[in-house]
Amino acid sequence: RTSLMDYLGFFTNSTSLLASLIFIACGVVGIRGLRRPSWLDEQRAVAVSCVILVGVGYNVLPGVGTAPGWVSTLLHAVVPIVVTLDWVLVGDRPMLPWRRLWLVLPYPLLWLAMIQYRWATDQWVPYWYMHPSQGALSLSLRIGAVLAGLFVAGGAVWMASRYRLSAGAVSFPASSPISVPLPSFPSLPS
């Protein structure tokens, strides 16, 4: 059974596609030397949050992968680590307002609605923990846990937007007197 709906039914696939489009848009804006609009920064933060959820979810929940090993490693370990490091280490992001953290919800809720539709039309769900046969309460608790995990990931992304790495130290908000020196490495002889 290969279809576009099956492919996009997996949160990893739809998140990777969505995140790629957002990252490409950010790159195009940057290459053109334009100022990135705040909505694009927010969508980038949402994409980072969802990619983190993909990485953590895959590596914590048993038996959720169906892809070949190298694909799973790339999508569930390498990409989440690279995307997280990009968000944390590259200082091109603004400080995100906490009142906008709710933006992490619309895309996953739309994905969940699609999954419920797929179950109603052809009894297909992408992950064992989403199967309705486990009971409405169990399914509700699992979906609640996924959304809570998303809020934790989003909170971490929003929090990271408040800090900047500078040469030699981590820069904290002005209200914080903390400065953490970064290790220095000796240069290699040429």
Phi, psi and omega in degrees: 000097175241124176208161178299321180295321176294316181300311181284347177294335177278126183301323179301313183293311182293324178292318179297319179295310180299314180298319179300316180297318179293316180294323176296315179300317177298318179296317179298315179299317180294316180297323180282355179074021180271158175281128181286130179292151183299326180295328179287323174298319179294319179292327175296318178296321177297315179299316178299316180300316181292322178294321175299316178300319177302311182296313181292314181301315181296319185276351178255319182276129180285144170068031179262352184266141176233356183275162174303155185307314183293326178291315178299318179298316180296308186284332187251354178230302185296306183299312178301322179292314181296316181296319179294314179298321177300314181296318184283319189269333181266120187274031182268018183249147177277169174284120184276134179287135181301330181295348180259006179299334179301341181298344178288347186275318188305313182297309179298326178293322176296318177298316179298321178297320178298319180295318178296321176297316179298322178294318181293326184270323182214024175051042179242130170227149186281335187230144182301324183286353178261000185288123182297342181294347179279358177101149184296319181295313180298315179297317179297318179295320180293316178296319176300320179294320178297315180293324176296318176299322177296319178295323177295313178298315178298318178299320178294319179294315179298319179295316180298334179293348181270354184241146179231139172272132175237172182299107174097347182204158173272129181266125179256166179304157184303332182284351182254129180274010187274139171218124183251116179290143176270150179293146174252144183244136179294147179283148180279143177292146181267000000 
